[in-house]
Short mmCIF file of C-alpha atoms in Angstrom, two decimals:
data_model
loop_
_atom_site.label_atom_id
_atom_site.label_comp_id
_atom_site.label_asym_id
_atom_site.label_seq_id
_atom_site.Cartn_x
_atom_site.Cartn_y
_atom_site.Cartn_z
CA MET A 23 -14.45 28.34 -11.92
CA ALA A 24 -12.86 27.63 -8.55
CA LEU A 25 -15.44 26.43 -5.82
CA ALA A 26 -16.22 28.87 -3.07
CA THR A 27 -18.74 27.22 -1.12
CA LEU A 28 -19.71 23.52 -0.13
CA SER A 29 -23.26 22.75 -1.02
CA GLY A 30 -25.57 19.70 -0.44
CA ALA A 31 -25.01 18.41 -3.81
CA SER A 32 -21.10 19.05 -3.45
CA PHE A 33 -20.92 17.62 -0.07
CA ARG A 34 -22.46 14.37 -1.81
CA LEU A 35 -19.77 14.55 -4.45
CA LEU A 36 -17.25 14.88 -1.94
CA LEU A 37 -18.17 11.76 0.19
CA MET A 38 -18.47 9.34 -2.98
CA SER A 39 -14.84 10.54 -3.99
CA ALA A 40 -13.76 10.07 -0.50
CA VAL A 41 -14.78 6.57 -0.47
CA ARG A 42 -13.24 5.65 -3.74
CA ARG A 43 -10.25 7.04 -2.81
CA LEU A 44 -10.31 4.63 0.55
CA ALA A 45 -11.62 1.51 -1.17
CA ALA A 46 -8.44 1.93 -3.45
CA HIS A 47 -6.35 1.38 -0.60
CA GLN A 48 -8.60 -0.73 1.45
CA GLU A 49 -5.87 -3.53 1.34
CA ASP A 50 -2.58 -1.35 1.65
CA LEU A 51 -4.41 -0.28 4.98
CA ASN A 52 -5.04 -3.70 6.07
CA PHE A 53 -1.65 -4.94 5.48
CA ILE A 54 0.10 -2.46 7.54
CA ASN A 55 -2.49 -2.33 10.64
CA ILE A 56 -0.47 -3.09 13.70
CA PHE A 57 -1.60 -0.52 16.17
CA PRO A 58 -3.48 -0.60 18.33
CA ALA A 59 -3.62 -4.43 17.76
CA PRO A 60 -2.02 -6.29 14.48
CA ASP A 61 -5.42 -7.29 13.52
CA GLY A 62 -5.23 -6.38 9.76
CA ASP A 63 -8.72 -4.74 9.41
CA THR A 64 -8.48 -0.95 9.48
CA GLY A 65 -8.97 -0.62 5.76
CA ASP A 66 -12.35 -2.76 6.05
CA ASN A 67 -13.26 -0.92 8.73
CA LEU A 68 -12.90 2.63 7.61
CA VAL A 69 -14.62 1.49 4.18
CA ALA A 70 -17.61 0.04 5.50
CA THR A 71 -18.33 2.81 8.00
CA LEU A 72 -17.83 5.39 5.01
CA ARG A 73 -19.82 3.12 2.94
CA ALA A 74 -22.78 3.46 5.17
CA ALA A 75 -22.58 7.37 5.36
CA CYS A 76 -22.67 7.59 1.59
CA ARG A 77 -25.74 5.33 1.61
CA ALA A 78 -27.67 7.56 4.01
CA VAL A 79 -26.72 10.54 2.12
CA GLU A 80 -28.07 8.97 -1.14
CA HIS A 81 -31.22 7.81 0.51
CA SER A 82 -31.93 11.36 2.38
CA PRO A 83 -34.51 13.54 0.42
CA ALA A 84 -32.80 16.29 1.78
CA THR A 85 -30.88 18.82 -0.56
CA GLU A 86 -29.18 21.46 1.84
CA LEU A 87 -25.75 20.72 3.24
CA GLY A 88 -26.95 20.63 7.02
CA PRO A 89 -29.41 17.85 6.79
CA LEU A 90 -27.15 15.87 4.42
CA ALA A 91 -24.19 16.13 6.66
CA GLN A 92 -26.19 14.73 9.44
CA ALA A 93 -27.42 12.10 7.56
CA ALA A 94 -23.96 10.95 6.80
CA ALA A 95 -23.02 11.19 10.55
CA GLU A 96 -25.91 8.88 11.45
CA GLY A 97 -25.12 6.56 8.51
CA ALA A 98 -21.55 6.25 9.75
CA PHE A 99 -22.46 5.94 13.63
CA SER A 100 -25.12 3.11 12.65
CA GLU A 101 -22.66 0.95 10.91
CA ALA A 102 -19.44 1.83 12.28
CA ARG A 103 -16.86 -0.81 12.70
CA GLY A 104 -13.88 -0.94 14.92
CA ASN A 105 -11.89 1.55 16.57
CA SER A 106 -11.25 3.64 13.48
CA GLY A 107 -14.84 3.65 12.17
CA LEU A 108 -16.11 4.87 15.17
CA ILE A 109 -13.64 7.52 15.16
CA LEU A 110 -14.40 8.34 11.66
CA SER A 111 -18.10 8.72 12.80
CA GLN A 112 -17.46 11.16 15.15
CA ILE A 113 -15.35 13.30 12.63
CA LEU A 114 -18.58 13.19 10.38
CA ARG A 115 -20.36 14.07 13.71
CA GLY A 116 -18.21 17.23 13.93
CA PHE A 117 -18.87 18.08 10.45
CA ALA A 118 -22.80 17.82 10.94
CA GLU A 119 -22.40 19.91 14.16
CA ALA A 120 -20.83 22.76 12.30
CA PHE A 121 -23.06 22.16 9.56
CA ARG A 122 -26.31 22.23 11.21
CA GLY A 123 -29.06 24.65 9.72
CA LEU A 124 -26.66 25.79 6.67
CA PRO A 125 -27.85 25.30 3.16
CA GLU A 126 -24.30 25.90 2.41
CA ALA A 127 -20.81 26.76 3.71
CA GLY A 128 -17.69 28.50 2.75
CA VAL A 129 -14.20 28.12 3.73
CA ARG A 130 -14.48 29.83 7.30
CA GLU A 131 -17.42 27.27 7.98
CA VAL A 132 -15.61 24.19 6.56
CA ALA A 133 -12.64 25.21 8.68
CA LEU A 134 -14.72 25.42 11.78
CA ALA A 135 -16.04 21.74 10.90
CA PHE A 136 -12.73 20.59 11.10
CA GLN A 137 -12.28 21.93 14.48
CA ARG A 138 -15.86 20.27 15.79
CA ALA A 139 -14.60 17.17 13.86
CA SER A 140 -11.21 17.30 15.84
CA GLU A 141 -13.04 17.74 19.45
CA ALA A 142 -15.71 15.11 18.83
CA ALA A 143 -12.93 12.47 17.93
CA TYR A 144 -10.85 13.20 21.14
CA GLN A 145 -13.74 13.28 23.18
CA ALA A 146 -14.67 9.96 22.17
CA VAL A 147 -11.52 8.19 23.05
CA ALA A 148 -10.91 7.57 26.84
CA ARG A 149 -7.15 7.54 26.63
CA PRO A 150 -5.98 9.38 23.38
CA VAL A 151 -2.95 8.46 21.79
CA GLU A 152 -0.81 10.55 19.45
CA GLY A 153 0.41 9.17 16.22
CA THR A 154 -3.09 7.80 15.34
CA MET A 155 -5.55 9.15 13.09
CA LEU A 156 -6.24 11.57 16.13
CA THR A 157 -3.21 13.28 15.42
CA VAL A 158 -3.86 13.67 11.80
CA ILE A 159 -7.43 15.59 12.54
CA ARG A 160 -6.00 17.58 15.10
CA GLU A 161 -3.06 18.65 12.61
CA CYS A 162 -5.59 19.33 9.94
CA ALA A 163 -8.01 21.31 12.41
CA ALA A 164 -5.02 23.57 13.18
CA ARG A 165 -4.16 24.05 9.45
CA ALA A 166 -7.93 24.86 8.60
CA GLU A 167 -7.96 27.72 11.11
CA HIS A 168 -4.76 29.24 9.24
CA LEU A 169 -6.24 28.41 6.01
CA ALA A 170 -9.59 30.27 6.55
CA ARG A 171 -7.67 33.72 6.72
CA GLU A 172 -5.35 32.71 3.81
CA VAL A 173 -7.56 31.36 0.99
CA THR A 174 -11.10 31.93 -0.55
CA THR A 175 -11.56 29.01 -2.34
CA LEU A 176 -12.24 25.17 -1.43
CA ASP A 177 -9.76 23.81 -3.54
CA GLU A 178 -6.92 25.75 -1.95
CA PHE A 179 -8.45 24.69 1.28
CA PHE A 180 -8.64 21.13 0.43
CA ALA A 181 -5.26 21.19 -0.90
CA GLY A 182 -3.75 22.22 2.26
CA ILE A 183 -5.59 19.86 4.26
CA ALA A 184 -4.48 17.29 2.56
CA GLU A 185 -0.91 18.19 2.65
CA ALA A 186 -1.34 18.52 6.51
CA ALA A 187 -2.90 15.00 6.52
CA TYR A 188 0.29 13.53 4.56
CA GLN A 189 2.79 15.38 6.97
CA THR A 190 1.20 14.01 9.96
CA VAL A 191 0.84 10.47 8.47
CA ALA A 192 4.76 10.93 7.81
CA ARG A 193 5.35 11.64 11.58
CA THR A 194 3.31 8.87 13.16
CA PRO A 195 6.36 6.46 13.43
CA GLU A 196 7.97 8.93 15.45
CA LEU A 197 5.21 9.21 17.86
CA LEU A 198 4.74 5.53 18.17
CA SER A 199 7.46 3.08 18.55
CA PRO A 200 5.58 -0.02 17.37
CA LEU A 201 5.14 1.52 13.94
CA LYS A 202 8.95 2.51 13.74
CA ARG A 203 10.01 -0.93 14.42
CA ALA A 204 7.86 -2.38 11.81
CA GLY A 205 8.60 0.37 9.50
CA VAL A 206 5.27 1.50 8.52
CA VAL A 207 2.94 4.41 9.08
CA ASP A 208 -0.19 4.31 11.18
CA ALA A 209 -3.18 2.31 9.14
CA GLY A 210 -5.86 4.73 10.49
CA ALA A 211 -3.79 8.03 10.13
CA GLN A 212 -3.13 6.82 6.53
CA GLY A 213 -6.81 5.99 5.77
CA LEU A 214 -7.81 9.52 7.07
CA ALA A 215 -5.39 11.31 4.97
CA TYR A 216 -6.75 8.99 1.92
CA PHE A 217 -10.25 10.13 3.13
CA LEU A 218 -9.29 13.80 2.87
CA GLU A 219 -7.42 13.61 -0.22
CA GLY A 220 -10.53 12.00 -1.65
CA MET A 221 -12.43 15.34 -0.65
CA TRP A 222 -9.94 17.51 -2.37
CA GLU A 223 -10.24 15.00 -5.73
CA ALA A 224 -13.82 15.98 -5.78
CA VAL A 225 -13.34 19.59 -5.20
CA THR A 226 -10.89 19.94 -7.93
CA ASN A 227 -12.96 17.81 -10.61
CA ARG A 228 -9.98 15.94 -11.63
CA THR A 229 -8.57 12.63 -10.63
CA LEU A 230 -5.61 12.89 -8.70
CA PRO A 231 -2.96 10.02 -9.57
CA THR A 232 -3.26 6.70 -7.03
CA ARG A 233 -0.61 6.70 -4.42
CA GLN A 234 1.62 3.87 -4.52
CA GLU A 235 2.44 3.01 -1.12
CA ARG A 236 6.44 3.49 0.53
CA TYR A 237 5.47 1.32 3.50
CA VAL A 238 5.67 -2.32 3.18
CA LEU A 239 5.50 -4.54 6.60
CA ASN A 240 8.13 -7.05 7.19
CA PRO A 241 6.10 -10.12 8.59
CA SER A 242 9.01 -10.56 11.22
CA THR A 243 8.15 -7.16 12.77
CA ILE A 244 4.46 -7.59 13.25
CA PRO A 245 4.19 -7.44 16.86
CA ALA A 246 2.78 -10.26 19.20
CA MET A 247 -0.82 -9.68 20.72
CA GLY A 248 -0.92 -7.96 24.01
CA SER A 249 -2.69 -8.70 26.90
CA SER A 250 -5.94 -7.61 25.93
CA PRO A 251 -6.52 -10.10 22.74
CA TYR A 252 -10.72 -9.65 22.61
CA ASP A 253 -11.96 -7.16 20.33
CA VAL A 254 -15.50 -6.07 21.50
CA GLU A 255 -17.67 -3.93 20.29
CA ILE A 256 -21.40 -3.47 22.14
CA SER A 257 -24.22 -1.10 21.42
CA LEU A 258 -26.26 -0.36 24.35
CA ARG A 259 -29.67 1.55 25.35
CA THR A 260 -29.01 2.90 28.73
CA GLU A 261 -29.40 6.01 30.84
CA LEU A 262 -25.78 6.76 31.35
CA ASP A 263 -23.91 9.35 29.35
CA PRO A 264 -21.07 8.30 27.41
CA SER A 265 -18.41 9.76 29.80
CA GLY A 266 -20.01 7.96 32.69
CA LEU A 267 -19.95 4.61 31.14
CA ALA A 268 -16.31 5.05 29.64
CA ASP A 269 -15.43 5.94 33.66
CA ILE A 270 -17.23 2.28 34.33
CA LEU A 271 -15.16 0.46 31.51
CA SER A 272 -11.86 2.10 31.65
CA GLY A 273 -10.19 -0.53 33.80
CA SER A 274 -11.53 -3.65 31.79
CA GLY A 275 -9.33 -3.11 28.63
CA GLU A 276 -7.38 -0.83 26.32
CA SER A 277 -8.34 1.09 23.47
CA LEU A 278 -11.77 2.41 24.67
CA VAL A 279 -14.08 4.02 22.38
CA VAL A 280 -17.37 5.04 23.59
CA THR A 281 -19.81 7.14 21.30
CA SER A 282 -23.49 8.03 21.41
CA GLY A 283 -25.84 8.57 18.77
CA LEU A 284 -29.59 7.73 17.66
CA GLY A 285 -30.68 6.42 21.26
CA VAL A 286 -27.70 4.17 21.81
CA ILE A 287 -24.23 4.25 23.03
CA LYS A 288 -21.60 2.25 21.03
CA ILE A 289 -18.52 0.94 22.78
CA HIS A 290 -15.50 -0.34 21.49
CA LEU A 291 -12.49 -1.85 23.47
CA HIS A 292 -9.71 -4.55 23.53
CA THR A 293 -9.90 -6.85 26.33
CA ASP A 294 -8.84 -10.22 28.31
CA ASP A 295 -12.35 -10.50 29.56
CA PRO A 296 -15.09 -9.93 27.38
CA THR A 297 -17.40 -11.54 29.43
CA ARG A 298 -16.78 -9.08 32.16
CA VAL A 299 -17.11 -6.44 29.92
CA LEU A 300 -20.45 -7.68 28.93
CA GLN A 301 -21.79 -8.07 32.40
CA LEU A 302 -20.94 -4.36 33.51
CA CYS A 303 -22.99 -3.11 30.26
CA LEU A 304 -25.85 -5.22 30.93
CA GLU A 305 -26.03 -4.20 34.55
CA ARG A 306 -26.39 -0.46 33.14
CA GLY A 307 -28.74 -0.95 30.29
CA ALA A 308 -30.46 -2.79 27.41
CA LEU A 309 -27.96 -4.73 24.97
CA VAL A 310 -28.88 -3.97 21.27
CA GLU A 311 -26.01 -5.89 19.61
CA ALA A 312 -22.68 -7.26 20.81
CA GLN A 313 -19.76 -8.85 18.92
CA VAL A 314 -16.76 -10.35 20.18
CA ARG A 315 -13.49 -11.07 17.98
CA ASP A 316 -10.43 -13.15 18.86
CA MET A 317 -7.60 -10.77 17.61
CA ARG A 318 -4.94 -13.67 17.81
CA GLU A 319 -6.74 -15.31 15.04
CA GLN A 320 -6.87 -12.15 12.89
CA ARG A 321 -3.13 -11.44 13.66
CA ALA A 322 -2.41 -15.13 12.49
CA GLU A 323 -4.24 -14.38 9.18
CA LEU A 324 -2.52 -11.02 8.81
CA LEU A 325 0.70 -13.14 9.13
CA ARG A 326 -0.42 -15.88 6.65
CA ARG A 327 -1.20 -13.35 4.13
CA HIS A 328 2.16 -11.53 4.31
CA ARG A 329 4.03 -14.75 4.15
CA GLU A 330 1.83 -16.28 1.20
CA GLU A 331 1.37 -13.37 -1.02
CA PRO A 332 3.19 -10.11 0.14
CA LEU A 333 1.52 -6.62 -0.71
CA PRO A 334 3.92 -5.74 -3.37
CA LEU A 335 3.16 -8.85 -5.27
CA GLN A 336 -0.69 -8.50 -4.99
CA ARG A 337 -0.43 -4.93 -6.06
CA ALA A 338 1.70 -6.17 -9.17
CA LYS A 339 -0.66 -8.65 -9.82
CA ALA A 340 -3.38 -6.21 -9.98
CA ILE A 341 -1.67 -3.94 -12.03
CA ALA A 342 -0.77 -6.64 -14.46
CA LEU A 343 -4.25 -7.73 -15.06
CA GLU A 344 -5.38 -4.41 -15.81
CA ALA A 345 -2.46 -3.63 -18.35
CA LYS A 346 -3.45 -2.94 -21.66
CA VAL A 347 -0.26 -5.08 -23.03
CA PRO A 348 0.30 -7.74 -20.42
CA VAL A 349 3.86 -9.30 -20.35
CA ILE A 350 4.89 -13.10 -20.09
CA ALA A 351 8.43 -13.76 -18.97
CA CYS A 352 11.04 -16.59 -18.84
CA ALA A 353 13.24 -16.74 -15.84
CA SER A 354 15.63 -19.01 -14.39
CA GLY A 355 16.44 -19.18 -10.64
CA GLU A 356 13.79 -18.56 -7.63
CA GLY A 357 15.15 -15.00 -7.05
CA PHE A 358 14.81 -14.05 -10.68
CA ILE A 359 11.43 -15.39 -10.68
CA ALA A 360 10.12 -13.66 -7.59
CA LEU A 361 11.94 -10.52 -9.08
CA PHE A 362 10.02 -10.69 -12.30
CA ARG A 363 6.56 -11.26 -10.62
CA SER A 364 7.18 -8.43 -8.17
CA LEU A 365 7.99 -6.04 -11.46
CA LYS A 366 4.38 -6.77 -12.59
CA ALA A 367 4.82 -9.49 -15.29
CA THR A 368 1.40 -11.32 -15.75
CA LYS A 369 3.04 -14.46 -15.83
CA VAL A 370 6.45 -15.89 -15.26
CA LEU A 371 7.89 -19.20 -16.94
CA ASP A 372 10.65 -21.41 -15.83
CA ALA A 373 13.20 -21.00 -18.43
CA MET A 374 14.58 -24.62 -17.82
CA THR A 375 11.29 -26.18 -18.67
CA VAL A 376 9.55 -23.77 -20.88
CA GLY A 377 8.41 -24.75 -24.45
CA PRO A 378 6.21 -23.29 -27.11
CA GLU A 379 3.14 -25.31 -25.66
CA ASP A 380 3.63 -23.73 -21.95
CA LEU A 381 4.10 -20.17 -23.74
CA GLU A 382 1.11 -20.69 -25.83
CA THR A 383 -1.00 -22.04 -22.69
CA ALA A 384 0.17 -18.91 -20.87
CA ILE A 385 -0.89 -16.52 -23.71
CA ARG A 386 -4.49 -18.13 -23.73
CA GLU A 387 -4.89 -17.75 -19.63
CA VAL A 388 -3.76 -13.92 -20.15
CA GLY A 389 -6.71 -13.58 -22.45
CA SER A 390 -5.52 -10.60 -24.10
CA ASP A 391 -5.28 -9.66 -28.30
CA GLN A 392 -1.60 -8.28 -27.66
CA VAL A 393 1.23 -10.05 -25.48
CA ILE A 394 4.90 -8.95 -24.90
CA LEU A 395 7.13 -11.97 -24.56
CA LEU A 396 10.81 -11.51 -22.59
CA PRO A 397 12.68 -14.78 -23.50
CA ASN A 398 15.92 -13.27 -20.99
CA LEU A 399 18.00 -16.28 -22.10
CA PRO A 400 19.12 -17.67 -25.46
CA ALA A 401 17.53 -21.10 -24.71
CA CYS A 402 13.90 -19.38 -24.59
CA TRP A 403 14.44 -17.70 -28.01
CA SER A 404 13.55 -20.35 -30.05
CA ALA A 405 10.18 -21.23 -28.15
CA CYS A 406 9.07 -17.53 -28.40
CA GLU A 407 9.82 -17.31 -32.13
CA GLN A 408 7.77 -20.31 -32.99
CA VAL A 409 4.76 -19.10 -30.77
CA ARG A 410 4.99 -16.01 -32.63
CA SER A 411 4.70 -17.76 -35.96
CA ARG A 412 1.66 -19.45 -35.29
CA SER A 413 -0.15 -17.55 -33.01
CA PRO A 414 -3.27 -15.53 -33.83
CA THR A 415 -2.67 -13.28 -31.00
CA SER A 416 -0.39 -10.20 -31.63
CA ILE A 417 2.73 -10.87 -30.19
CA ALA A 418 5.79 -8.81 -29.57
CA ILE A 419 9.39 -10.19 -28.49
CA VAL A 420 11.76 -7.81 -26.80
CA PRO A 421 15.15 -8.85 -27.67
CA THR A 422 16.22 -9.30 -24.02
CA ARG A 423 19.03 -12.19 -24.22
CA THR A 424 19.88 -11.63 -20.51
CA GLN A 425 17.77 -11.74 -17.42
CA PRO A 426 18.99 -8.42 -16.49
CA GLN A 427 18.41 -6.94 -19.49
CA GLY A 428 14.37 -8.60 -18.98
CA VAL A 429 14.60 -6.63 -15.58
CA ALA A 430 15.62 -3.29 -17.03
CA ALA A 431 12.62 -4.18 -19.79
CA LEU A 432 10.05 -4.64 -17.33
CA LEU A 433 11.26 -1.38 -15.25
CA ALA A 434 10.36 0.50 -18.39
CA TRP A 435 7.25 -1.14 -19.19
CA GLN A 436 3.81 0.89 -18.73
CA PRO A 437 0.62 -0.61 -18.13
CA ASP A 438 -1.63 1.69 -19.79
CA ALA A 439 0.66 2.28 -22.95
CA GLY A 440 0.18 0.42 -26.28
CA LEU A 441 2.15 -2.26 -27.95
CA GLU A 442 4.18 -0.53 -29.87
CA GLU A 443 5.22 2.27 -27.44
CA ASN A 444 5.77 -0.60 -24.88
CA LEU A 445 7.97 -2.28 -27.36
CA GLN A 446 10.00 0.83 -28.12
CA ARG A 447 10.62 1.56 -24.55
CA MET A 448 11.45 -1.81 -23.22
CA SER A 449 14.10 -2.47 -26.25
CA GLU A 450 15.82 0.77 -25.41
CA ALA A 451 16.03 -0.11 -21.73
CA ALA A 452 17.31 -3.73 -22.60
CA ARG A 453 19.96 -2.30 -24.89
CA ALA A 454 21.46 0.01 -22.24
CA VAL A 455 22.13 -3.14 -20.12
CA ARG A 456 25.59 -4.64 -20.50
CA THR A 457 25.74 -8.22 -18.64
CA GLY A 458 28.56 -10.11 -17.25
CA VAL A 459 28.49 -13.68 -15.95
CA ILE A 460 31.03 -15.64 -13.70
CA VAL A 461 31.10 -19.39 -13.66
CA LYS A 462 33.27 -21.93 -11.97
CA VAL A 463 35.91 -23.75 -14.10
CA THR A 464 38.36 -26.18 -13.55
CA GLU A 465 41.13 -23.55 -13.70
CA GLY A 466 39.26 -21.13 -11.34
CA PHE A 467 36.65 -18.51 -12.17
CA LYS A 468 35.78 -17.29 -15.80
CA GLY A 469 34.48 -13.96 -16.21
CA ILE A 470 32.51 -13.55 -19.43
CA VAL A 471 30.96 -9.99 -20.77
CA GLU A 472 28.12 -9.94 -23.58
CA GLY A 473 28.73 -13.51 -24.41
CA GLU A 474 32.58 -13.41 -24.66
CA GLU A 475 35.27 -14.49 -22.43
CA ALA A 476 36.87 -11.66 -21.04
CA ILE A 477 39.25 -12.98 -18.07
CA LEU A 478 40.20 -16.12 -15.97
CA ALA A 479 40.98 -15.55 -12.52
CA SER A 480 42.11 -17.61 -9.38
CA THR A 481 39.27 -16.18 -6.97
CA LEU A 482 35.78 -14.79 -7.23
CA GLN A 483 36.80 -11.28 -6.44
CA GLU A 484 39.54 -11.26 -8.80
CA ALA A 485 37.35 -12.37 -11.63
CA ILE A 486 34.75 -9.43 -10.55
CA GLN A 487 37.48 -6.91 -10.77
CA GLY A 488 38.66 -8.42 -14.00
CA ILE A 489 35.46 -7.70 -15.84
CA LEU A 490 34.12 -4.25 -14.30
CA PRO A 491 35.91 -2.35 -16.73
CA TYR A 492 34.24 -3.98 -19.59
CA LEU A 493 30.77 -3.78 -17.74
CA LEU A 494 31.38 0.04 -16.91
CA GLU A 495 32.72 1.35 -19.81
CA GLY A 496 30.62 4.49 -21.23
CA GLY A 497 29.57 5.85 -18.04
CA LYS A 498 27.21 3.26 -16.25
CA GLU A 499 26.16 4.53 -13.28
CA VAL A 500 24.26 1.05 -11.56
CA LEU A 501 26.04 -1.85 -10.89
CA THR A 502 24.06 -4.91 -9.72
CA LEU A 503 25.06 -8.47 -8.62
CA TYR A 504 22.99 -11.37 -8.85
CA PRO A 505 23.81 -14.02 -6.86
CA GLY A 506 23.18 -17.68 -7.95
CA SER A 507 22.31 -20.61 -6.05
CA GLU A 508 25.77 -22.00 -5.80
CA VAL A 509 27.30 -18.84 -3.87
CA ASP A 510 26.95 -17.58 -0.51
CA THR A 511 25.08 -14.20 -0.48
CA LEU A 512 26.98 -12.95 2.25
CA VAL A 513 30.02 -13.34 0.25
CA VAL A 514 28.84 -11.11 -2.28
CA GLU A 515 27.31 -8.83 -0.01
CA GLU A 516 30.98 -8.26 1.22
CA ILE A 517 32.51 -7.78 -2.14
CA ALA A 518 29.51 -5.03 -3.04
CA ARG A 519 30.52 -3.09 0.18
CA GLU A 520 34.14 -3.04 -1.12
CA LEU A 521 33.04 -2.03 -4.24
CA ARG A 522 30.97 0.66 -3.01
CA ASN A 523 34.16 2.16 -1.12
CA HIS A 524 36.06 2.12 -4.54
CA LEU A 525 33.57 3.07 -7.11
CA VAL A 526 33.07 6.91 -7.41
CA GLY A 527 29.42 7.50 -9.04
CA VAL A 528 28.43 4.19 -9.12
CA ALA A 529 25.70 2.57 -6.89
CA VAL A 530 26.33 -1.31 -6.13
CA GLU A 531 23.26 -3.37 -5.57
CA VAL A 532 22.73 -7.07 -4.60
CA ILE A 533 19.84 -8.97 -5.77
CA ALA A 534 19.38 -12.61 -4.76
CA GLY A 535 19.18 -14.37 -8.66
CA GLY A 536 19.30 -18.05 -7.52
CA GLN A 537 20.26 -19.00 -11.09
CA PRO A 538 21.74 -22.55 -11.28
CA ASP A 539 23.97 -21.94 -14.18
CA ALA A 540 26.48 -19.20 -12.80
CA LEU A 541 27.91 -18.04 -9.71
CA LEU A 542 27.38 -14.56 -10.08
CA ILE A 543 25.50 -12.35 -12.76
CA LEU A 544 26.67 -8.74 -13.03
CA SER A 545 24.60 -5.70 -14.98
CA ALA A 546 25.69 -2.51 -15.46
CA GLU A 547 23.45 0.60 -16.89
#
């Protein structure tokens, strides 16, 4: 039956679902966190703040909605971290104000809670900036007002709220130029969308699919730290109200958030002179707690993590570790090795040196009763066959004789599928690929398709044109060029541009292969 009212018990479930949703994307948010400073901690701050709210609710003896919402707001405020955490605590405060004295709430009361949440969030920020989580809560409040007149169940209501949140998140790069330059959305806005989607998931009582991030930050676009490199968080007991203290501190830094509750005022800002900020606060009250972080160090750590292990590779590793049937692939060339890793292969072995012992070691390290092997090169077939014949592990070999076949097979692999299903899917995908190779010979450039010589040409471009009819026969739709280590990728890119102009209905891609034994590998599928 569709849920029409929000009770205390269901509010508990909403919060727990929201924190699970946020935590699932915690590192995603850290990796795209560049505004208001590139310090890479928004995911950590939001999750820590919301977990504090959940703990407060779990420890509360109350059963009705109003007192539980108040407990959540106070728990979040007491342990709020960072700019985003303080704003989230104020959103929960707005909910608590709207639910005060209510044993439960219907759609209209929940819509009012979003209005109060938006007002509280904006009130806490000295200079509100659009394109952040503030914009998301304001747009959701506006949608809530319409939904209150149009729907009667909380499922419909939160579905509309989640839709409004994600639509707003998608617009954040248009509102904040640093995000647009970096090619990402605002991390706080995205985190708030996850929070609201987690609530919707609890209302529907079904698991929603985990979203795959479309936004991956290029390290070269991470902005430099501005003129206020210190992150300052202060808790103060004072007779001043938040607005008065905000006026005093407004000239001392940026990203100023001032909130109050539980007898203290919490302050967050970025500054170039934390000593001066502390002095101003001490002159006006009693210090409860203070923390200062140098965001230049946080930015350096964010850069290091991006360069050493980009987010797509981290996510691929996590998926591979959870897979029912992990994949071990052989590969040749730095580009192909990186590609197989990014496509979620649990282990990628260098085909130039791999032997049966290397494969057996990799299988033991994977620690699974069932494993799929991708030979990808003729030289690796013997080692794969030997290991399968003598291993107690159930091993399946997908018949990939070229690296492009291995790529297609991995794209078809499903981490939650069993051995037989994956073997069938991956084998079918591999069979659909035709592979061509161009090598340098004394007479010029030799083109080979599916192991058989097709053409001998005087230039690389002529060799490519000569093997295309063999590769594309049968209505192939995607042509991929993999430059090797001995060819200039820019030359191949220029050839690809010309091919795009002449090949109708065929998508042409260039992916660095780095293979040492062929100038160029081509695949069609």
